Coordinates of C-alpha atoms in Angstrom, one line a residue:
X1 CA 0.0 0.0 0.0
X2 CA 1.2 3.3 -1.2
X3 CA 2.1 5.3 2.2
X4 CA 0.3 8.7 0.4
X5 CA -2.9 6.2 -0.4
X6 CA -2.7 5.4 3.4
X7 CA -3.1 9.7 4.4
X8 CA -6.0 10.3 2.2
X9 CA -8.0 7.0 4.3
X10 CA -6.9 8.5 7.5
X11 CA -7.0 12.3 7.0
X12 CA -10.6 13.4 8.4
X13 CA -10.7 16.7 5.6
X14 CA -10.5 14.1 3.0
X15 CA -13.4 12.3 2.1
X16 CA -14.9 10.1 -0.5
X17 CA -17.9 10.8 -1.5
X18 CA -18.1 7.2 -2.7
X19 CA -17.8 6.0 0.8
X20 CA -20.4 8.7 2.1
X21 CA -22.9 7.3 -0.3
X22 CA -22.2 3.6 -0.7
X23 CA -24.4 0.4 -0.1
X24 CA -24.4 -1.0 3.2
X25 CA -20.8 -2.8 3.1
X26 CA -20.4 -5.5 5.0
X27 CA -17.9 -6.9 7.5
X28 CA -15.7 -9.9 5.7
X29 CA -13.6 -11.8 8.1
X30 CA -10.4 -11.8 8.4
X31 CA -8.4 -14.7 7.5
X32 CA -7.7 -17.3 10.8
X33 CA -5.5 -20.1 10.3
X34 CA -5.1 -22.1 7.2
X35 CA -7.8 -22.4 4.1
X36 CA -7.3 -24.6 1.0
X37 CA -9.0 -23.5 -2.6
X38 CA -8.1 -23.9 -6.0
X39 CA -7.3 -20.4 -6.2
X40 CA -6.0 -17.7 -4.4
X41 CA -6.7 -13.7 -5.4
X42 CA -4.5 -11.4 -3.7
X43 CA -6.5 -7.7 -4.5
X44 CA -10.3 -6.9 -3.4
X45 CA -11.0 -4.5 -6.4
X46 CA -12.4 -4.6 -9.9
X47 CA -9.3 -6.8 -10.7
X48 CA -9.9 -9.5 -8.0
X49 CA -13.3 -9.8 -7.9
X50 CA -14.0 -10.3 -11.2
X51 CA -11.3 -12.9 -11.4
X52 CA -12.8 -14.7 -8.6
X53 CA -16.3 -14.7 -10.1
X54 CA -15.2 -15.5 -13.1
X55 CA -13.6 -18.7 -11.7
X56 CA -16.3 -19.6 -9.3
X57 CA -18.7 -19.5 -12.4
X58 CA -16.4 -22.1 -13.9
X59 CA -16.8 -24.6 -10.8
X60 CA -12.9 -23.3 -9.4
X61 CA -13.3 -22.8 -5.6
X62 CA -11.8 -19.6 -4.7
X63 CA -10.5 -17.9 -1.6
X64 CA -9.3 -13.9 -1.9
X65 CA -7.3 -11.5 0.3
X66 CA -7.9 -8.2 0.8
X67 CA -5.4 -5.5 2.8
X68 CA -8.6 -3.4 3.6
X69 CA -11.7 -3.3 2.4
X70 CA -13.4 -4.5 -0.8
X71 CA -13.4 -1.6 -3.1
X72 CA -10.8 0.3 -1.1
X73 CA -8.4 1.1 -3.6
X74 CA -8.7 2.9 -7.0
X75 CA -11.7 0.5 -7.7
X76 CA -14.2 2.3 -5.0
X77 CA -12.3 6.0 -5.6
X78 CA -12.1 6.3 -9.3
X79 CA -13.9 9.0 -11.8
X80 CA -16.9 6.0 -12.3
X81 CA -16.5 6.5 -15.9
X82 CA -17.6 3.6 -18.3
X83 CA -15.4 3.8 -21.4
X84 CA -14.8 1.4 -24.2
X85 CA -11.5 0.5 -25.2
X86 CA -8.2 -0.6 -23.2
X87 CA -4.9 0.6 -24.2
X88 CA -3.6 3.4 -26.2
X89 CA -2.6 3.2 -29.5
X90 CA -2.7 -0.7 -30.3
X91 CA -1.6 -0.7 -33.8
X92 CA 1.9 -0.2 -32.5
X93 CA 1.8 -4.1 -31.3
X94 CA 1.1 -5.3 -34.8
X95 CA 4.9 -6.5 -34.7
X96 CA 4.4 -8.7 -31.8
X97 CA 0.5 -9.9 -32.0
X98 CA -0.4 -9.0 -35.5
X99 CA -3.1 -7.2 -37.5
X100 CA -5.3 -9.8 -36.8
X101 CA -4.7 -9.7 -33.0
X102 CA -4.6 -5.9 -32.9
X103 CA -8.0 -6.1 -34.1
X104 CA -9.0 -9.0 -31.5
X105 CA -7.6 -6.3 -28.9
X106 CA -9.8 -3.6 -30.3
X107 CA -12.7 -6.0 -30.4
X108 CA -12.3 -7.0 -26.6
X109 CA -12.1 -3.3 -25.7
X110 CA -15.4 -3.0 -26.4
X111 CA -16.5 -6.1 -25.1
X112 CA -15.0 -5.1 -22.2
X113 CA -18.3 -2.6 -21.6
X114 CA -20.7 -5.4 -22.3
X115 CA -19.2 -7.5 -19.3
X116 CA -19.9 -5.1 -16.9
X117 CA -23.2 -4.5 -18.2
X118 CA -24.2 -7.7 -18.3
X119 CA -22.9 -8.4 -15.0
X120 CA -25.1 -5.4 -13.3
X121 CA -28.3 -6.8 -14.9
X122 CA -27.2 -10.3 -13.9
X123 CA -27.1 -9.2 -10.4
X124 CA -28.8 -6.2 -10.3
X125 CA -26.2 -3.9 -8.9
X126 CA -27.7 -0.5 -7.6
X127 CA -24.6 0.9 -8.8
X128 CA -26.5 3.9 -10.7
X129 CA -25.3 2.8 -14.4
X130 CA -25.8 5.7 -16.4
X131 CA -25.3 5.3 -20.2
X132 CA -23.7 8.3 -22.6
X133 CA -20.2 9.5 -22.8
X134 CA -18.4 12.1 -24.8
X135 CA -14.6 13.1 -25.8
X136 CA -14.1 16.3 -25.9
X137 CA -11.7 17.9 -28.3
X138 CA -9.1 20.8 -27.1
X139 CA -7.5 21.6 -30.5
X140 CA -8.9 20.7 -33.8
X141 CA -6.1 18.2 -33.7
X142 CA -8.3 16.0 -31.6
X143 CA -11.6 16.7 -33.3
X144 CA -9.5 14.8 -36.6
X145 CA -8.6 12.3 -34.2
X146 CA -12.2 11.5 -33.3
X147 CA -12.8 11.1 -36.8
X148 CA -10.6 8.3 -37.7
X149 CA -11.9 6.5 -33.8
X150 CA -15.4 7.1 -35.3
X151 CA -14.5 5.3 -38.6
X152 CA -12.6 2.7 -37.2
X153 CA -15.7 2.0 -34.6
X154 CA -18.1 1.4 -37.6
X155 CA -15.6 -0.6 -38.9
X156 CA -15.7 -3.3 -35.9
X157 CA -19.6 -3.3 -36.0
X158 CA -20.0 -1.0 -33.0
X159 CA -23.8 -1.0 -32.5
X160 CA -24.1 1.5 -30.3
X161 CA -24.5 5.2 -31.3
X162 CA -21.4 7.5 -31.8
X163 CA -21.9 11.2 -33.2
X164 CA -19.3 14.1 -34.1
X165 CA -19.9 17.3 -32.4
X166 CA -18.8 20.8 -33.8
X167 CA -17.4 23.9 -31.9
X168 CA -21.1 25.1 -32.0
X169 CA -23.0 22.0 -31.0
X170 CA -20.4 21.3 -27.9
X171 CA -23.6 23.3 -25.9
X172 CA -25.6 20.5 -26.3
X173 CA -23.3 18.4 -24.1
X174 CA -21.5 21.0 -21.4
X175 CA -21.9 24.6 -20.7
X176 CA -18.5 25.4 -21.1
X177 CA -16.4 27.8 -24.2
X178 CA -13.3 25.4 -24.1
X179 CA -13.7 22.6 -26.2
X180 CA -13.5 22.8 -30.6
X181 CA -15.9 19.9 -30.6
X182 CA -16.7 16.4 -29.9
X183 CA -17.3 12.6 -29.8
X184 CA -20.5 11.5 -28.5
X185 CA -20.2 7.8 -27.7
X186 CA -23.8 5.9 -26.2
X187 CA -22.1 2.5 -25.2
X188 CA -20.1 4.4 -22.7
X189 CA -21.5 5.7 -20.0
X190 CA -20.8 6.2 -16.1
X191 CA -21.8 5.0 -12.8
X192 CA -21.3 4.3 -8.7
X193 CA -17.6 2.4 -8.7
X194 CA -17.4 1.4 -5.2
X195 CA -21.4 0.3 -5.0
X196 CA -20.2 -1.5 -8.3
X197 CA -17.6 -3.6 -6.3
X198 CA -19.7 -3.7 -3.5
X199 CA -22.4 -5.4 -5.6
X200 CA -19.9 -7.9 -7.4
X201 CA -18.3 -8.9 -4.2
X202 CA -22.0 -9.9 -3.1
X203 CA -22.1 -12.0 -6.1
X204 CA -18.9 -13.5 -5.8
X205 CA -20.2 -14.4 -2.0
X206 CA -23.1 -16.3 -3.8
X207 CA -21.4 -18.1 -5.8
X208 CA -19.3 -19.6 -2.5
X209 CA -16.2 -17.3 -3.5
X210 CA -14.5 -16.7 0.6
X211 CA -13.8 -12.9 1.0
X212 CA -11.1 -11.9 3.7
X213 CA -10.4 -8.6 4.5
X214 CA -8.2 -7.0 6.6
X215 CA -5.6 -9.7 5.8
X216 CA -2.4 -8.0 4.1
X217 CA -0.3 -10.8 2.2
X218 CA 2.9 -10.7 4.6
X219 CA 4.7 -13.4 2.4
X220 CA 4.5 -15.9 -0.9
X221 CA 5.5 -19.4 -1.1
X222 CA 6.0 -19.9 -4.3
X223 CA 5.9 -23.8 -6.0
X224 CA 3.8 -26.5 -8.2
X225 CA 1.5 -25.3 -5.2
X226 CA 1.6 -21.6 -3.3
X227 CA 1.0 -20.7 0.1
X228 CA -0.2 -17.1 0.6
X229 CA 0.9 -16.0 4.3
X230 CA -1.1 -13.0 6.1
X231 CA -0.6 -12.1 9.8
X232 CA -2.8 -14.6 11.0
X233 CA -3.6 -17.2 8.2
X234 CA -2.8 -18.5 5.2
X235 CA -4.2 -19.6 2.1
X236 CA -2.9 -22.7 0.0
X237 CA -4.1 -23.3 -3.5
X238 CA -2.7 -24.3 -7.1
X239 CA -2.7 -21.1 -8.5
X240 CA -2.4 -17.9 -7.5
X241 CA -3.3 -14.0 -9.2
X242 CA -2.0 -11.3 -7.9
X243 CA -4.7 -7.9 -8.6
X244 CA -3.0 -5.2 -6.5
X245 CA -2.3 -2.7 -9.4
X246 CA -1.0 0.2 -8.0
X247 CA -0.5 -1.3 -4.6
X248 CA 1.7 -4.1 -5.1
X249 CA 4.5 -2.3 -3.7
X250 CA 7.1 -5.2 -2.9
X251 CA 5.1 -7.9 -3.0
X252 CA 6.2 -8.8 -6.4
X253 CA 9.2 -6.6 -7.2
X254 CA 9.7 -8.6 -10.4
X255 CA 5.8 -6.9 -11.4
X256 CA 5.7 -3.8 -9.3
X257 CA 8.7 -2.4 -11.1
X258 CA 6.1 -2.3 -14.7
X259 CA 3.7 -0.4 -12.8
X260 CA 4.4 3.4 -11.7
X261 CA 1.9 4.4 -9.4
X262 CA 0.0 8.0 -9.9
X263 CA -2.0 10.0 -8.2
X264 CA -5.6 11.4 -9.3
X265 CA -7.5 13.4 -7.7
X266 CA -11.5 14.2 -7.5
X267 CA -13.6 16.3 -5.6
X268 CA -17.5 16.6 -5.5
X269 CA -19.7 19.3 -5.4
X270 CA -22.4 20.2 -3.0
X271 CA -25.9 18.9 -4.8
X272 CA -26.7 21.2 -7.7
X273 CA -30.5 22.0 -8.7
X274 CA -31.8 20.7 -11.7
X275 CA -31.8 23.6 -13.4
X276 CA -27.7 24.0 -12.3
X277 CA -27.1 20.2 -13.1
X278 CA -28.7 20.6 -16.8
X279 CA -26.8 23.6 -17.6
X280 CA -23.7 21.7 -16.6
X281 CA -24.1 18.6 -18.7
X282 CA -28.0 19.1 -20.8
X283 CA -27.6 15.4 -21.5
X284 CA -26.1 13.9 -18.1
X285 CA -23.1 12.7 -20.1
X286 CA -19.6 11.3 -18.6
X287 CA -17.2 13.7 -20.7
X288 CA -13.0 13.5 -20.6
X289 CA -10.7 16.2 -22.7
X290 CA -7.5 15.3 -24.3
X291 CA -4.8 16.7 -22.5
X292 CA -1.8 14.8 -20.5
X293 CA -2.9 16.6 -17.3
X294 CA -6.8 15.4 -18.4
X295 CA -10.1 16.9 -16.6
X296 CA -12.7 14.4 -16.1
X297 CA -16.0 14.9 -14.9
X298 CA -19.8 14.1 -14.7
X299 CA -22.9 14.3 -12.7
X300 CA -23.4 12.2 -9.6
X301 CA -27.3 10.3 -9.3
X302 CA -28.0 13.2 -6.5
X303 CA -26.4 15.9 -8.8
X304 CA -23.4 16.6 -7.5
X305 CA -20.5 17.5 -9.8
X306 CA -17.8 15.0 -10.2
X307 CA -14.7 16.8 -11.1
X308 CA -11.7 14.9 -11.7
X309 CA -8.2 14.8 -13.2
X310 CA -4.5 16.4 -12.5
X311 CA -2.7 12.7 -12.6
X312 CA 0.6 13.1 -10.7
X313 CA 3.7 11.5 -11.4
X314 CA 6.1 13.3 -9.0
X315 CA 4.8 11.2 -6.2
X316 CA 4.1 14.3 -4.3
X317 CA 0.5 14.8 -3.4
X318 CA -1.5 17.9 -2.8
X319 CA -1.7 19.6 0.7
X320 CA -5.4 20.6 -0.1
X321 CA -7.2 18.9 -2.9
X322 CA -10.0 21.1 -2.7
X323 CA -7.7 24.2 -3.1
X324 CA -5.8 22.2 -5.6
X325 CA -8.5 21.5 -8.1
X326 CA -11.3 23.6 -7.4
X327 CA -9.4 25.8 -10.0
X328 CA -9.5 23.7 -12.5
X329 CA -13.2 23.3 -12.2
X330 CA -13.7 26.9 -12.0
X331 CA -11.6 26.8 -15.8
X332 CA -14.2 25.0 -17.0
X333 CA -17.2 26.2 -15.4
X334 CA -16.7 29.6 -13.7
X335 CA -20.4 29.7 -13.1
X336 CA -20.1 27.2 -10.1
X337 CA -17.5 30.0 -7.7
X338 CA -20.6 30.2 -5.4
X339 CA -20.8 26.6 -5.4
X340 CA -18.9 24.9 -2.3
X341 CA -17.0 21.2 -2.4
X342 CA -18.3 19.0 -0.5
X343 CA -15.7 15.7 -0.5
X344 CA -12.5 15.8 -1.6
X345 CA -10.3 12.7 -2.4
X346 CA -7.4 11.0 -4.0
X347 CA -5.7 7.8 -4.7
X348 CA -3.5 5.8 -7.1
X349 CA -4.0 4.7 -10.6
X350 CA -1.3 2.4 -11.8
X351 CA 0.3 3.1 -15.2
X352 CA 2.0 1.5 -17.6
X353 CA 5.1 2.7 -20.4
X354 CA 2.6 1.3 -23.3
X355 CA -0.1 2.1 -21.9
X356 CA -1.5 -1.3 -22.2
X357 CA -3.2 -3.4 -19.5
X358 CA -0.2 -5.9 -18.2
X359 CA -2.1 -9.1 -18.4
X360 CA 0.2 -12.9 -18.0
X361 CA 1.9 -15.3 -16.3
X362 CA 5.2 -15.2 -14.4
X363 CA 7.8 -16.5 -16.4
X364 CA 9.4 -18.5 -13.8
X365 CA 6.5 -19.5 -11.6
X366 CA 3.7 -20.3 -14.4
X367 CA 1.0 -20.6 -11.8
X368 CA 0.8 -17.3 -10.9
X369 CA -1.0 -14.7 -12.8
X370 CA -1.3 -10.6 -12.8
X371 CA -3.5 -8.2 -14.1
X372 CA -2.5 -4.4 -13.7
X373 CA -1.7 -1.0 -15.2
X374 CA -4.9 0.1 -16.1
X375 CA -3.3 3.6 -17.2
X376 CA -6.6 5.4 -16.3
X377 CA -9.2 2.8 -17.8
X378 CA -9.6 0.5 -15.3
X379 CA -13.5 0.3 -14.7
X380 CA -14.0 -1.7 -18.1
X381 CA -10.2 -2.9 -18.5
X382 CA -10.7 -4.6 -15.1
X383 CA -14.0 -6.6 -15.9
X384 CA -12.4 -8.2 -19.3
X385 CA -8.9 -9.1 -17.3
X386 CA -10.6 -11.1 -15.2
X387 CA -12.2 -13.0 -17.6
X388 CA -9.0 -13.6 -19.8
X389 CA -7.6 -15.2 -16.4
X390 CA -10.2 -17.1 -15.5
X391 CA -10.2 -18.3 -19.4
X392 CA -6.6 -18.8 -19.2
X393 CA -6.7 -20.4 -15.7
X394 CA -9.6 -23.2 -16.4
X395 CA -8.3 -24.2 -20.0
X396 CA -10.2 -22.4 -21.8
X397 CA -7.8 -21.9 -24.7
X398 CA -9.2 -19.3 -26.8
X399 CA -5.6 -17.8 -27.6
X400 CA -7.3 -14.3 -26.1
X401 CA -5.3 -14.2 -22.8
X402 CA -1.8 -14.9 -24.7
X403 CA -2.4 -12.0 -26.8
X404 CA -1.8 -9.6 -23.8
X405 CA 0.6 -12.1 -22.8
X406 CA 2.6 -12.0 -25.4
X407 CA 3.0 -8.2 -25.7
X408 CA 6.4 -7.1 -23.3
X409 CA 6.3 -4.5 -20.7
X410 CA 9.8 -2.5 -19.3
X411 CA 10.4 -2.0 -16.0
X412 CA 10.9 1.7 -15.4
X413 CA 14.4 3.0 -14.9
X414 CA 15.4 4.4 -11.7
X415 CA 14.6 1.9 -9.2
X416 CA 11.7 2.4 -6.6
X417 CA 12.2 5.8 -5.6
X418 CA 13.6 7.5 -8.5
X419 CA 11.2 5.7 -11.5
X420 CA 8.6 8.6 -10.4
X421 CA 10.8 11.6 -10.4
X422 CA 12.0 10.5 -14.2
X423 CA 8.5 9.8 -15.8
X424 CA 7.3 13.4 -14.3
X425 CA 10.2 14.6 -16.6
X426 CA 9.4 12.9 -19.3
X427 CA 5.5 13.8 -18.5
X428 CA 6.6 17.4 -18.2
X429 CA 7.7 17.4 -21.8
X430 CA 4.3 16.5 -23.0
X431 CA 2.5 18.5 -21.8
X432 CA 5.0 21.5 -23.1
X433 CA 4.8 20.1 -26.3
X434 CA 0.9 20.8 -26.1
X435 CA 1.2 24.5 -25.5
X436 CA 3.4 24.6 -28.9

């Protein structure tokens, strides 16, 4: 666990709002003595849980270990946007996977969606599932950008409405001057993240998955069988995946050195009238600009404004998130000065160099599987990892899970403490390139 992603749980002035307005969330136990299962998942978040359900639906008895709660992490603190795709720019793995798996990739991206819509329905999650979603262009640059992801959309049978926007039809989306236009896209969408988990760890519970928290992994055994140590327990099983993300720390230095974590930051409004909330966003859209330091933002179900964005690399966090992105909001929409923040709250995202979701196997230890660096598009990326493992894990050989496999991932330079420090460089440049 990251020690900054340990101040924002503790520090009374920051607060989730996710938390503040969550389903009732049960006590799990923690883990006593020793338990047996086929499989053990280390990670209560979208990453975990979904892997577990996945492998209980297959008949795999499953037993997972959480450090804190389920949902605690980036799962139950993130932006609760719903957005096709995983991965940036996946025509540059045509060398490794192909054409042909490229265009797997892009076809499981949007798949991706369609699990975690089928799986609310399934289980009918309250998690306020909210469909609509629109890019919104900074520079004309990006407005030709949306073009060719609007062709190339029609060209893998997307069924699901996507619209250009012009400079003067942005109105129709946000009540804000600053973006040249946009991409209106109705399979994405947004929604509750942590009553999400919540709701999926429920499942999981039905179908005899056994939930610990409370129970931070202390130590691996690693073998032709594992043994997963916690202060007080232990779990032994045939195979084990490890779904920390961003707060793997040393757990697995041989994985946590792919993974950089960043900080993102949100903070949420006090609740708007109608009349504020329409003028906002007229069509109660999730909407995301282009930039490397990105805004993010949407309405809450009890219209509050959602405002996200400022990813950190530096590994220094705000003293005062409000203060800190309040004036970013106000950028955007200088209308809400009067309007006062009501919760404020951070945490990490895990990112990787390629930007692609790190999905495999240890090399050396071929029972043990991963799934992490969700660069920022975790809610959906999350959802279809865990049903590549669980395809992987039971035999189902549909060649999809090697595809990810099969792409490499660098470890950052630098070492632990200065692989954060370089990428802000390197971040830095970016974003002085977009002021050129």
């Amino acid at each position: 666990m990251n020690a900054r992603a340990r101040t924002f749980a503790s520090q009374p002035h920051v607060a989730s709002y996710y938390a503040a307005s969550s389903l009732p969330q049960p006590d799990h136990p923690q883990l006593q003595g020793e338990v047996m299962a086929d499989v053990c998942v280390v990670g209560g978040g979208f990453s975990g849980l979904n892997t577990a359900l996945e492998l209980a639906e297959r008949g795999l008895s499953v037993a997972l270990l959480e450090a804190h709660r389920i949902g605690w992490g980036a799962s139950g603190r993130n932006g609760g946007q719903l957005i096709r795709g995983v991965g940036h720019g996946l025509d540059q793995f045509a060398n490794v996977i192909g054409a042909d798996g490229v265009r797997q990739m892009k076809l499981m991206g949007l798949e991706a969606v369609e699990i975690v819509r089928q799986r609310v329905e399934r289980f009918q999650i309250p998690c306020d599932l909210t469909w609509g979603y629109c890019d919104l262009a900074n520079k004309p640059a990006d407005l030709e950008g949306f073009a060719e992801d609007a062709d190339e959309l029609r060209s893998l049978g997307y069924r699901y409405e996507t619209r250009l926007l012009q400079a003067d039809e942005m109105h129709t989306v946000v009540g804000s001057k600053r973006y040249v236009g946009g991409l209106i896209d109705m399979g994405s969408g947004h929604l509750h993240p942590l009553n999400l988990a919540l709701g999926e760890a429920a499942a999981a519970q039905q179908l005899s998955v056994k939930l610990f928290e409370q129970s931070a992994v202390t130590r691996i055994d690693y073998g032709t069988e594992v043994r997963v140590h916690t202060a007080q327990g232990s779990v032994r099983a045939k195979t084990l995946v490890l779904g920390c993300n961003a707060y793997l720390n040393d757990l697995n230095p041989q994985l946590s050195g792919k993974v950089l974590p960043a900080g993102s930051y949100i903070i949420a409004t006090e609740p708007l009238s109608e009349t504020q909330a329409h003028s906002l966003l007229p069509q109660n859209m999730a909407v995301c600009d282009q930039r490397v330091a990105l805004d993010y933002y949407r309405l809450s179900a009890d219209r509050r404004l959602l405002f996200g964005g400022a990813c950190h690399y530096s590994g220094r966090d705000p003293k005062d998130i409000g203060a800190y992105m309040r004036p970013k909001m106000l950028d955007v929409f200088p209308q809400l000065a009067g309007v006062k923040i009501d919760y404020q709250w951070g945490g990490m995202i895990g990112i990787g160099a390629n930007r692609l979701p790190q999905i495999g196997r240890l090399n050396d230890q071929p029972n043990v599987y991963y799934a992490q660096a969700y660069s920022g598009h975790g809610v959906n990326a999350t959802h279809l990892a865990g049903k590549l493992l669980a395809e992987a894990i039971s035999g189902q050989h549909s060649g999809r899970f090697d595809l990810f496999a099969k792409v490499p991932h660098i470890t950052f330079p630098g070492g632990k403490h200065l692989r954060s420090p370089l990428l802000a460089l390197g971040m830095l440049w970016h974003r002085l390139k977009e002021l050129v």
